[in-house]
Each structure stands twice: as C-alpha cells, then as structure tokens.
Short mmCIF file of C-alpha atoms in Angstrom, two decimals:
data_model
loop_
_atom_site.label_atom_id
_atom_site.label_comp_id
_atom_site.label_asym_id
_atom_site.label_seq_id
_atom_site.Cartn_x
_atom_site.Cartn_y
_atom_site.Cartn_z
CA MET A 240 163.57 -36.42 263.19
CA ASP A 241 162.90 -32.93 261.68
CA VAL A 242 165.51 -31.42 264.02
CA LEU A 243 167.91 -33.68 262.57
CA LEU A 244 167.25 -32.90 259.78
CA ASN A 245 168.57 -29.33 260.13
CA LYS A 246 171.35 -30.16 262.08
CA LEU A 247 172.87 -32.27 258.70
CA GLU A 248 171.73 -29.38 256.98
CA LEU A 249 173.51 -27.06 259.34
CA CYS A 250 176.48 -28.60 258.44
CA LEU A 251 176.66 -29.39 255.72
CA SER A 252 175.30 -25.97 254.66
CA ASN A 253 179.69 -24.36 253.51
CA TYR A 254 180.34 -27.35 251.35
CA SER A 255 179.14 -26.09 247.52
CA ASN A 256 177.34 -28.17 245.20
CA ASN A 257 180.02 -29.99 243.78
CA ASP A 258 181.51 -31.22 247.01
CA ILE A 259 177.58 -32.82 248.50
CA ASN A 260 177.71 -34.28 244.89
CA GLU A 261 180.84 -36.45 245.50
CA LEU A 262 179.38 -36.95 249.17
CA ASN A 263 176.21 -38.20 247.69
CA ASN A 264 178.03 -40.71 245.17
CA ARG A 265 180.62 -41.74 247.66
CA LEU A 266 177.60 -42.69 250.90
CA SER A 267 176.24 -46.27 250.41
CA ASN A 268 173.05 -47.75 252.36
CA ASP A 269 175.76 -50.11 254.53
CA VAL A 270 178.07 -46.68 254.79
CA LEU A 271 175.08 -44.37 256.06
CA VAL A 272 173.42 -47.47 258.78
CA HIS A 273 176.62 -47.76 260.76
CA MET A 274 176.95 -43.89 261.15
CA PHE A 275 173.87 -44.27 262.58
CA ASN A 276 173.92 -47.88 264.59
CA SER A 277 177.72 -46.01 265.54
CA PHE A 278 177.30 -42.44 266.90
CA LEU A 279 173.49 -42.53 267.40
CA HIS A 280 172.50 -45.41 268.35
CA ILE A 281 169.84 -45.73 265.55
CA ASN A 282 167.80 -49.18 265.59
CA ASN A 283 165.10 -48.97 263.93
CA ASN A 284 164.27 -47.49 260.07
CA ASP A 285 164.60 -43.72 260.22
CA TYR A 286 167.43 -43.34 259.05
CA THR A 287 165.79 -44.61 255.77
CA TYR A 288 163.61 -40.97 255.70
CA ILE A 289 166.95 -38.73 255.67
CA VAL A 290 168.49 -40.98 253.11
CA ASP A 291 165.80 -40.80 250.96
CA ASN A 292 165.21 -36.66 251.37
CA LEU A 293 169.02 -36.46 251.34
CA ASN A 294 168.62 -38.36 248.11
CA THR A 295 165.53 -36.04 246.83
CA LYS A 296 167.11 -32.45 247.39
CA PHE A 297 170.32 -33.59 245.48
CA ASN A 298 168.40 -35.07 242.19
CA ASN A 299 166.42 -31.26 242.63
CA ILE A 300 169.03 -29.85 242.61
CA ILE A 301 171.16 -31.34 239.88
CA GLN A 302 168.17 -30.90 237.53
CA ASN A 303 167.66 -27.46 238.49
CA LYS A 304 171.13 -26.82 237.30
CA GLU A 305 170.87 -28.89 234.21
CA ILE A 306 168.27 -26.75 233.52
CA GLU A 307 169.91 -23.54 234.35
CA LEU A 308 172.91 -24.55 231.75
CA GLU A 309 170.33 -25.80 228.94
CA ASN A 310 168.52 -21.92 228.98
CA THR A 311 172.07 -20.74 228.81
CA LYS A 312 173.25 -22.73 225.66
CA LYS A 313 170.07 -21.40 224.33
CA GLU A 314 170.79 -17.96 225.03
CA LEU A 315 174.31 -18.11 223.83
CA ASP A 316 172.54 -19.73 220.08
CA LEU A 317 170.27 -16.88 219.94
CA LEU A 318 173.50 -14.46 221.25
CA SER A 319 175.96 -16.86 218.23
CA LYS A 320 172.90 -16.19 215.57
CA THR A 321 172.28 -12.77 216.46
CA PHE A 322 175.99 -11.84 216.04
CA ASN A 323 176.00 -13.50 212.59
CA ILE A 324 173.80 -11.47 210.81
CA TYR A 325 174.92 -8.50 212.44
CA LYS A 326 178.19 -9.12 210.77
CA GLU A 327 176.59 -10.36 207.77
CA HIS A 328 174.66 -6.82 207.39
CA THR A 329 177.89 -4.62 208.33
CA GLU A 330 179.91 -6.52 205.80
CA THR A 331 177.07 -5.97 202.94
CA ASN A 332 177.13 -1.85 204.04
CA ILE A 333 181.51 -1.79 204.22
CA GLN A 334 180.87 -3.76 200.25
CA SER A 335 177.66 -1.43 199.34
CA LYS A 336 179.74 1.88 200.40
CA SER A 337 182.48 0.60 199.02
CA ASN A 338 181.16 0.09 195.71
CA GLU A 339 178.67 3.00 195.79
CA LEU A 340 182.49 4.97 195.76
CA CYS A 341 184.47 3.79 193.44
CA ASN A 342 181.11 4.18 190.64
CA PHE A 343 181.41 7.26 191.32
CA LYS A 344 184.44 8.34 190.64
CA THR A 345 185.24 6.01 187.98
CA GLU A 346 182.34 7.65 186.07
CA TYR A 347 183.75 11.07 186.91
CA LEU A 348 187.30 10.55 185.98
CA ASN A 349 185.75 8.48 182.99
CA GLU A 350 183.68 11.73 182.10
CA LYS A 351 186.41 14.02 181.84
CA ILE A 352 188.73 11.61 180.20
CA ILE A 353 186.42 12.15 176.89
CA ASP A 354 185.23 15.84 177.77
CA ILE A 355 188.96 16.44 177.26
CA GLU A 356 189.25 13.82 174.69
CA LYS A 357 186.80 14.96 172.55
CA TYR A 358 188.14 18.66 174.03
CA TYR A 359 191.54 18.19 172.12
CA LYS A 360 190.14 16.36 169.06
CA ASN A 361 188.16 19.01 167.67
CA GLN A 362 190.71 21.35 168.65
CA ILE A 363 193.31 19.44 166.82
CA ILE A 364 190.90 18.75 163.20
CA ASN A 365 189.72 22.78 164.10
CA LEU A 366 193.48 24.08 163.85
CA GLN A 367 194.13 21.40 160.91
CA ASN A 368 191.67 22.09 159.23
CA ASN A 369 191.93 26.55 159.15
CA HIS A 370 195.52 25.83 158.11
CA THR A 371 194.65 23.82 155.46
CA GLU A 372 192.32 26.77 154.15
CA GLN A 373 195.05 29.31 154.96
CA LEU A 374 197.47 27.28 152.87
CA LYS A 375 195.43 26.27 149.98
CA LEU A 376 194.36 30.25 150.20
CA TYR A 377 197.55 31.40 149.80
CA GLU A 378 198.73 28.97 147.79
CA GLN A 379 195.35 30.21 144.71
CA GLN A 380 196.82 33.89 145.91
CA ILE A 381 200.30 32.85 144.80
CA SER A 382 199.34 31.50 140.97
CA ASN A 383 196.60 34.25 140.77
CA ILE A 384 200.24 36.37 140.70
CA GLN A 385 202.13 34.60 138.92
CA ASN A 386 199.06 34.46 136.39
CA SER A 387 198.43 37.83 135.82
CA ASN A 388 199.36 41.19 136.43
CA ILE A 389 199.62 42.93 140.26
CA SER A 390 200.34 46.12 141.32
CA TYR A 391 203.22 46.48 143.34
CA ASP A 392 201.29 48.03 145.86
CA ASN A 393 199.06 44.96 146.26
CA LEU A 394 202.12 43.27 146.22
CA ASN A 395 203.65 44.89 148.91
CA SER A 396 199.79 44.72 151.25
CA PHE A 397 199.52 40.64 150.82
CA LYS A 398 203.19 40.22 151.49
CA GLU A 399 202.06 43.05 155.11
CA GLU A 400 199.10 40.73 155.68
CA LEU A 401 201.57 37.40 155.57
CA ILE A 402 203.49 38.75 157.73
CA ASP A 403 201.14 40.08 160.36
CA VAL A 404 200.03 36.28 161.04
CA ILE A 405 203.17 35.05 161.56
CA LYS A 406 203.33 37.54 164.52
CA THR A 407 199.72 37.13 165.51
CA THR A 408 200.69 33.59 167.08
CA PRO A 409 201.50 34.61 170.86
CA ASN A 410 204.50 33.05 172.51
CA ILE A 411 205.18 33.92 176.05
CA ASN A 412 208.78 32.73 176.78
CA ASN A 413 209.32 35.94 175.15
CA GLU A 414 208.04 38.20 177.66
CA SER A 415 209.76 38.99 181.67
CA SER A 416 210.47 36.82 183.99
CA ASN A 417 207.81 39.18 185.58
CA ILE A 418 205.25 38.71 182.97
CA LYS A 419 205.66 34.52 182.78
CA GLY A 420 205.28 34.79 186.43
CA GLN A 421 201.92 36.94 186.10
CA PHE A 422 200.87 34.34 183.44
CA GLY A 423 201.58 30.97 185.67
CA GLU A 424 199.98 32.89 188.74
CA GLN A 425 196.91 33.42 186.06
CA ILE A 426 196.39 30.08 185.03
CA ILE A 427 195.89 28.41 189.14
CA ASN A 428 193.06 31.83 189.72
CA ASN A 429 191.51 30.08 187.15
CA ILE A 430 191.35 26.79 188.30
CA LYS A 431 188.20 28.49 190.45
CA GLU A 432 185.92 29.67 187.05
CA ASP A 433 185.61 25.17 186.58
CA TYR A 434 184.98 23.60 189.64
CA LYS A 435 182.63 20.78 190.06
CA LEU A 436 183.64 19.11 192.99
CA CYS A 437 181.85 21.45 195.81
CA GLN A 438 180.22 25.19 195.09
CA GLU A 439 182.28 26.40 198.17
CA PHE A 440 185.14 25.94 196.91
CA HIS A 441 187.85 29.88 197.01
CA LEU A 442 190.88 29.56 196.23
CA GLU A 443 192.71 32.38 198.52
CA ASP A 444 195.47 35.21 196.52
CA THR A 445 198.47 35.09 198.84
CA THR A 446 201.17 36.20 196.23
CA SER A 447 201.36 39.60 198.69
CA ILE A 448 202.35 37.37 201.99
CA GLU A 449 205.39 36.69 202.64
CA SER A 450 205.98 32.38 202.79
CA ASN A 451 202.63 31.52 201.66
CA GLY A 452 202.94 30.93 198.20
CA ASP A 453 200.49 32.07 195.27
CA PHE A 454 196.98 30.42 196.59
CA ILE A 455 195.08 28.51 199.20
CA ALA A 456 192.53 26.90 197.99
CA HIS A 457 189.63 26.34 200.87
CA ASN A 458 186.94 24.23 200.95
CA ILE A 459 187.83 21.37 198.21
CA TYR A 460 185.78 18.53 199.32
CA PRO A 461 182.49 18.49 200.76
CA ASN A 462 182.06 18.03 205.26
CA ILE A 463 186.38 17.96 204.88
CA THR A 464 188.45 21.21 205.87
CA ASP A 465 191.83 20.34 204.30
CA LYS A 466 193.72 23.11 202.74
CA ILE A 467 196.29 23.05 200.07
CA LEU A 468 199.01 25.39 198.95
CA ILE A 469 199.74 25.71 196.03
CA GLU A 470 202.75 27.14 194.09
CA SER A 471 203.31 28.02 190.64
CA LYS A 472 206.87 28.39 188.72
CA PHE A 473 207.04 29.57 185.36
CA VAL A 474 210.73 28.82 184.72
CA LYS A 475 212.57 25.90 181.96
CA ASN A 476 213.95 24.96 185.01
CA ILE A 477 213.69 24.45 188.44
CA CYS A 478 216.91 25.80 190.40
CA THR A 479 218.05 23.53 192.06
CA THR A 480 221.12 25.54 193.71
CA LYS A 481 221.16 28.86 195.04
CA ASN A 482 218.46 32.00 193.55
CA ILE A 483 220.59 34.88 193.37
CA LYS A 484 217.34 36.53 194.64
CA HIS A 485 216.55 34.93 197.90
CA GLY A 486 219.88 32.60 198.32
CA LYS A 487 218.05 29.51 198.37
CA SER A 488 216.90 27.19 195.59
CA ASP A 489 213.65 26.78 194.27
CA LEU A 490 212.51 23.90 196.03
CA VAL A 491 214.56 24.82 199.38
CA ARG A 492 211.72 27.80 199.50
CA PHE A 493 208.57 25.72 198.36
CA GLU A 494 209.80 23.30 201.77
CA GLU A 495 209.91 25.97 203.52
CA HIS A 496 206.61 27.72 202.49
CA TYR A 497 204.52 23.62 203.14
CA ILE A 498 206.65 23.00 206.58
CA LYS A 499 205.16 26.81 208.11
CA PHE A 500 201.47 25.33 205.96
CA PHE A 501 201.10 22.64 207.64
CA ASN A 502 202.35 23.48 210.54
CA GLU A 503 199.32 26.66 211.21
CA TYR A 504 196.99 24.19 209.44
CA PRO A 505 197.08 20.46 210.89
CA ASN A 506 194.62 18.95 208.34
CA SER A 507 196.99 20.31 205.10
CA HIS A 508 198.79 19.60 201.37
CA SER A 509 200.87 21.54 199.29
CA ILE A 510 201.17 21.32 195.65
CA ILE A 511 204.18 23.24 192.78
CA PHE A 512 202.76 23.10 189.38
CA SER A 513 206.19 23.36 186.98
CA MET A 514 204.67 25.30 184.08
CA ASN A 515 206.85 25.80 181.66
CA SER A 516 209.24 22.47 181.59
CA ASP A 517 209.35 18.36 180.77
CA LYS A 518 209.74 17.83 185.02
CA ILE A 519 211.38 18.94 188.11
CA PRO A 520 214.62 17.50 189.23
CA GLY A 521 214.97 14.40 191.60
CA LYS A 522 210.95 14.43 191.79
CA GLY A 523 210.17 13.95 187.35
CA PHE A 524 206.99 15.45 185.78
CA TYR A 525 204.73 14.08 188.53
CA HIS A 526 204.95 12.74 192.13
CA ILE A 527 203.78 13.13 195.74
CA GLU A 528 205.01 12.86 199.21
CA ASN A 529 203.72 11.52 202.32
CA ILE A 530 204.52 13.43 205.17
CA ASN A 531 202.97 12.88 208.50
CA ASN A 532 199.90 12.25 206.67
CA HIS A 533 200.59 15.62 204.95
CA TYR A 534 200.78 15.18 200.54
CA VAL A 535 202.95 17.29 199.02
CA PHE A 536 202.37 17.41 195.10
CA TYR A 537 205.70 18.14 192.25
CA VAL A 538 203.98 18.69 189.00
CA SER A 539 205.35 19.39 185.83
CA VAL A 540 203.02 20.25 182.19
CA ASN A 541 204.85 22.14 179.77
CA TYR A 542 203.33 25.15 178.21
CA SER A 543 205.58 25.81 175.13
CA LYS A 544 204.50 22.46 174.12
CA VAL A 545 200.85 22.86 174.06
CA ASN A 546 201.13 26.39 172.86
CA ASN A 547 196.88 27.06 173.36
CA LEU A 548 195.62 29.13 176.81
CA ASP A 549 192.27 26.81 176.31
CA ILE A 550 193.98 23.77 175.78
CA PHE A 551 196.64 23.89 178.69
CA GLN A 552 194.16 25.81 180.86
CA ASN A 553 192.07 22.66 181.09
CA ILE A 554 194.70 20.13 181.21
CA ILE A 555 195.98 22.20 184.30
CA ASN A 556 191.45 21.79 185.71
CA PHE A 557 192.63 18.33 185.49
CA ILE A 558 195.36 17.73 187.10
CA PHE A 559 194.01 19.42 190.46
CA HIS A 560 190.98 17.83 190.15
CA THR A 561 192.57 14.81 189.66
CA ILE A 562 194.96 15.56 193.22
CA VAL A 563 191.81 16.88 195.23
CA MET A 564 190.42 13.31 194.44
CA TYR A 565 193.67 11.60 195.03
CA ILE A 566 193.47 13.29 199.15
CA VAL A 567 189.85 13.18 199.39
CA GLU A 568 190.40 8.74 199.09
CA HIS A 569 192.67 8.64 201.35
CA ILE A 570 191.46 11.05 204.20
CA GLN A 571 188.19 8.54 203.75
CA ASN A 572 190.56 5.73 203.91
CA THR A 573 192.27 6.83 207.10
CA ASN A 574 188.89 6.64 208.71
CA LYS A 575 188.01 4.38 211.97
CA PHE A 576 185.58 2.51 212.29
CA ASP A 577 184.18 0.25 214.32
CA ILE A 578 182.82 -2.64 213.20
CA ASN A 579 184.35 -5.28 216.25
CA SER A 580 185.91 -8.44 214.40
CA ASN A 581 185.21 -6.91 211.07
CA THR A 582 187.85 -4.36 210.94
CA SER A 583 190.24 -6.90 209.18
CA VAL A 584 187.58 -6.55 206.23
CA LEU A 585 186.98 -3.11 206.10
CA LEU A 586 190.76 -2.51 205.84
CA LYS A 587 191.37 -5.58 202.77
CA LEU A 588 187.67 -3.35 200.76
CA LEU A 589 189.16 -0.11 201.19
CA GLU A 590 193.10 -1.93 200.22
CA LYS A 591 190.99 -3.04 196.93
CA THR A 592 189.10 -0.07 195.84
CA TYR A 593 193.09 1.76 197.20
CA HIS A 594 194.63 -0.30 194.28
CA LYS A 595 191.78 0.05 192.20
CA GLU A 596 191.80 4.32 191.63
CA ILE A 597 195.34 3.67 191.56
CA ASN A 598 194.50 1.37 188.72
CA THR A 599 191.92 4.21 187.01
CA ILE A 600 195.17 6.90 187.35
CA ASN A 601 197.29 5.40 185.78
CA ILE A 602 195.18 4.74 182.83
CA LEU A 603 194.57 8.23 183.07
CA GLU A 604 197.64 9.77 183.02
CA ASN A 605 198.97 7.07 180.36
CA LYS A 606 195.71 9.35 178.19
CA VAL A 607 197.44 12.49 178.68
CA SER A 608 200.55 11.03 177.87
CA LYS A 609 199.12 10.55 174.79
CA LEU A 610 197.64 13.57 173.88
CA GLN A 611 200.55 15.74 175.38
CA LYS A 612 202.04 13.30 172.59
CA ASP A 613 199.15 14.77 170.06
CA ILE A 614 199.71 18.43 171.08
CA GLN A 615 203.74 17.67 170.30
CA ASP A 616 202.43 16.35 166.70
CA PHE A 617 200.58 18.70 166.25
CA ASN A 618 202.82 21.77 166.94
CA HIS A 619 205.65 20.07 164.41
CA LEU A 620 202.37 20.64 161.64
CA ILE A 621 202.65 24.10 162.92
CA ILE A 622 205.66 25.10 162.57
CA ASP A 623 206.04 23.22 159.75
CA HIS A 624 203.29 26.26 158.21
CA LYS A 625 205.28 28.35 159.66
CA THR A 626 208.12 26.89 157.51
CA ASN A 627 206.00 27.28 154.25
CA ILE A 628 204.78 30.73 154.89
CA ARG A 629 208.10 32.07 155.37
CA ASP A 630 208.40 30.06 151.72
CA ILE A 631 205.84 32.20 150.22
CA ILE A 632 207.25 35.06 151.44
CA THR A 633 210.64 34.71 150.05
CA THR A 634 208.64 33.83 147.01
CA PHE A 635 207.39 37.41 147.25
CA THR A 636 210.29 39.02 148.08
CA LYS A 637 211.68 37.62 144.61
CA ILE A 638 208.65 38.64 142.64
CA ASN A 639 208.67 42.33 144.10
CA HIS A 640 212.23 43.41 142.54
CA SER A 641 211.23 41.74 139.25
CA PHE A 642 209.02 44.13 139.32
CA GLU A 643 209.62 47.51 137.18
CA THR A 644 207.87 50.77 138.67
CA THR A 645 207.55 52.68 135.45
CA ASN A 646 205.99 54.94 134.29
CA ASN A 647 204.05 52.58 131.91
CA ILE A 648 202.03 50.65 134.91
CA LYS A 649 199.06 49.74 133.90
CA PRO A 650 196.27 51.46 135.91
CA ILE A 651 194.52 49.30 138.01
CA ILE A 652 190.99 50.38 136.61
CA ASN A 653 189.51 52.02 133.35
CA MET A 654 190.23 55.07 134.34
CA SER A 655 187.23 56.23 131.40
CA ILE A 656 185.02 54.35 133.70
CA VAL A 657 185.54 56.64 136.61
CA HIS A 658 185.97 59.97 134.78
CA LYS A 659 182.32 59.35 133.27
CA TYR A 660 180.92 58.25 136.03
CA ILE A 661 182.70 62.09 137.94
CA ILE A 662 181.41 63.90 134.61
CA ASP A 663 177.89 62.76 134.78
CA ASN A 664 177.34 63.42 138.24
CA LYS A 665 178.95 66.56 138.37
CA TYR A 666 181.51 65.55 141.05
CA ASN A 667 184.93 66.51 141.39
CA ILE A 668 188.35 64.73 141.96
CA SER A 669 187.84 65.01 146.01
CA TYR A 670 185.05 63.38 146.11
CA LEU A 671 187.57 59.91 145.50
CA THR A 672 189.04 61.30 148.42
CA ASP A 673 186.09 61.62 150.64
CA THR A 674 184.50 59.02 149.84
CA SER A 675 185.32 55.33 151.76
CA CYS A 676 187.91 52.45 149.70
CA ARG A 677 183.68 50.19 150.09
CA ASP A 678 181.89 52.47 148.61
CA LEU A 679 184.25 53.42 146.02
CA LYS A 680 184.18 48.80 145.27
CA LEU A 681 180.00 49.64 145.28
CA VAL A 682 179.92 51.31 142.63
CA PHE A 683 183.37 50.45 141.01
CA PRO A 684 183.02 46.37 140.73
CA ASP A 685 186.25 46.02 138.18
CA LEU A 686 188.55 47.60 140.99
CA PRO A 687 191.11 44.80 142.96
CA ASN A 688 188.96 43.36 145.86
CA LYS A 689 192.10 45.28 147.88
CA PHE A 690 193.16 48.41 146.53
CA THR A 691 194.03 52.11 148.23
CA LYS A 692 192.94 55.27 147.28
CA LYS A 693 195.93 56.99 147.06
CA LYS A 694 196.83 54.73 143.75
CA LEU A 695 193.23 55.08 142.29
CA ILE A 696 193.72 59.30 142.71
CA GLU A 697 197.64 58.84 140.77
CA ASP A 698 196.35 56.91 138.37
CA TYR A 699 192.88 59.53 137.95
CA ASN A 700 194.69 62.31 137.68
CA THR A 701 197.24 60.40 134.85
CA TYR A 702 194.51 59.61 132.93
CA LEU A 703 193.30 64.14 133.01
CA ASN A 704 196.50 64.61 131.88
CA SER A 705 197.00 62.26 129.10
CA LEU A 706 193.25 64.41 127.98
#
C-alpha cells in the first residue's frame, strides 16, 4: 500500500496545489471505486485507505495555506497602521516647521516696521518742533527789531546768520555726477553696518573691476551660499538709450553684468538701486524677475523726496533685508523632501506659506508708501519754512534801507561806565582790543548779546573825543 501511495504522490508532484484541489473536488468515491476495479482489479476495501490518506493530506495543505493567508493579512494591517502613524508624524513636523518659519519671518518684519515707524515719526516730530521753535524765535527777534533801536552791524550780523541757516541744508543734486555716484556707493557700503541676518555677512567692493557692478554680497544668510551683485545709480533718469560713455543704455549694461555674474556663480542674484528717481523705465519702483532661478531686483527710491541721510539709509537697509528674506524663502521652498506620498501635502503647505509672506510684503510696501508720503508732506513744510525765512530776510533788507548811518547813532552802551572801569583799573584802550567779546560781556553786562569789538572801540573813541 505504501508503494502505491508513493507512486500516486510521484504522479501528482508536477501538479500545483490548485490543480490537486480541483482534482480532489471532482473525484467522487464511485469514480475511485471504478478506477481501482478497472485498472488495479482490487476487490477489497484497500482503496478506501488510499482515498482517506489523500483527503487528509489535501485538507492539511489547505488549512496551512489558510493560516499563512491569515498571517499575511495581520502583517499587512500592521504595516498599514505603521504607515499611517508615520504619515501623521511627518505631516505634523512639516506643519510645525512651516509655522515656525512663518512666525520667525513675520516677527522679524513686524519688529522692523515698528522700529522704522518710530524712527520716522520721532524724526518728523523733532524736525517739526525744531522748525517751529526757530520760527517763533525769528518772529520774536523781528518784533524786537521793530520795537527797539538796533545797530546797523547787529542787523547785518543777524541777516548773515539767517542766510547761513538756509545754506546749511545740503543738496546732493547740485553736486557733480562723480560725487553723486560716490554718494550712492557709500549708501550701499553702509548696509553692512546694520545687517542683522548673518554675522559673517560681507560686502566686496568691485567698483574698480570692469563689468562687475559696484558690490558683491557674500554670506547673506546662515548655511546659504548664494551671492548678490549690487549696482547703484544716482541719476534722475535711468538711461534706456545709448550712453555716450559706454555706447549702451544703463539697463543693458546692468543686464550684461548680471548675466556674466550668473555664469560665474550658479547660486547668485542681482539688484540695481536707482536712488534719485521715482521709477525705473519699464520696471516701476519695485520689480522682480526670475531668470533660471536667478532673481533680479529693480528698486527705485528717490533721495530728493527724503532729503535726510539717516532716514534714507534706513530705507535702503530695510529694502535689502526684505530682498534677502525673499531669496531665502524661495531657496527653502525649492528644496526637495523625500516624504513618500506626502509630497502633495508639503507643496500645499509651502504654497500657503508663500502667499502669507507675499501678503506681508504687500502690507510692508503700503506702509513704506505711507511713510514716503509723510516724508513728502514734511518736505513741503520745509519748503514753506524756507519761504518764510526768505520773507524775513526781505523784511530785514527793507529795515536796513530805513536806517541812516550817521554820526548820531546811539552808542551800544553807556560809555561812561566803560571809561570809569578803564580808569579805575589803570587800563588803556588796548584793553578793549586784547580782551575777548565773551570776557567783555562779563565785565559789561549791558552790552548787547551780539556786538563787535570794532563798534565798541569806535564808540569809546567817540566818547573820549567828546570829553
């Protein structure tokens, strides 16, 4: 019987488990009885043993396969749970990092806005207060002049003082083109004095190198190797036509410079600052272009509308910081993360962060526009003040013509007091020549606040001649 079973097993060895199962399902007891009776001529019940063994074997195989299938299902369920936990953890990390980056940038920009607003407001308030006090002082002095006798020399002295006040306000637009260029380059160079984003920040001066712009900014942000080519222009109109010196327009020259720079440095960007115009032709006052992941910035800030070096420097510093943050944000957004099926989630989060930052930049631009309007209004106030000063000078000129410089002009002090002091102390007239105006004022308090020793000596000689 064992020999027969071995032969049957050998015959069935080439069939798959599915085929054996199918064969088992199709073979009935009657078929097996017929088979054994016909081919093996078995007349007893030995074939029943064979059938029972085959059924037992096939049933064991099926049961084992069912156990394996159940174990496989359990493993798949465990893998599914592990994957979902990993997915949830990764999404949480992405959201946390995105919020952290957004909060950091928003906090930094808000602090800069508050600092700039405070500085501008304090500057405007201080300047307004100073000019208001000066106007009050001038009005009082005019009133004193009209209500009292005043010497011709003192009137001229006060007139010269007022003229000096007007002339002391510098106007860079009256300087030569070379001086204007140096002024713009110095503004860019001063950025490094108040740079906050990286301690290793460095500005390389390239003004003496042909076709290399004015400066190259290095180490703009920690762990970022990108460099920025910077050019400055201090002209009322950026040339869009051929320049006599170079034979090319300013913008074409700038384009040649940054293309050369981009070819030399794969991770690089460029900025052109127009510091004496309201906008750059074809670009506006603020424009960004992306050239194969190289960002080109066009910025126009009119110094003549600010006319204050410290305020203008702060505006340039703030704009440069904003540009660097824009570059850093887009660099970080283009980094690739291996997060399996969560790529789409990450992209949506980054896109959301991008729109938030764009909205923040728009708000900042509106605030800067409002500040520029405040500065422009204040400049109008300065112009009105200068007009008032000129009217005051005109009034003084008319007053001057009304005075007659005759010998009957009243002495600036009672000369008998001066004479008594000189006699009592055994001085001669050289005492008046050798002593400073300040010391003379201490000795003779009745002297005017502003007097000349020449006038004092002339009055004293007149007094001596009258004795």
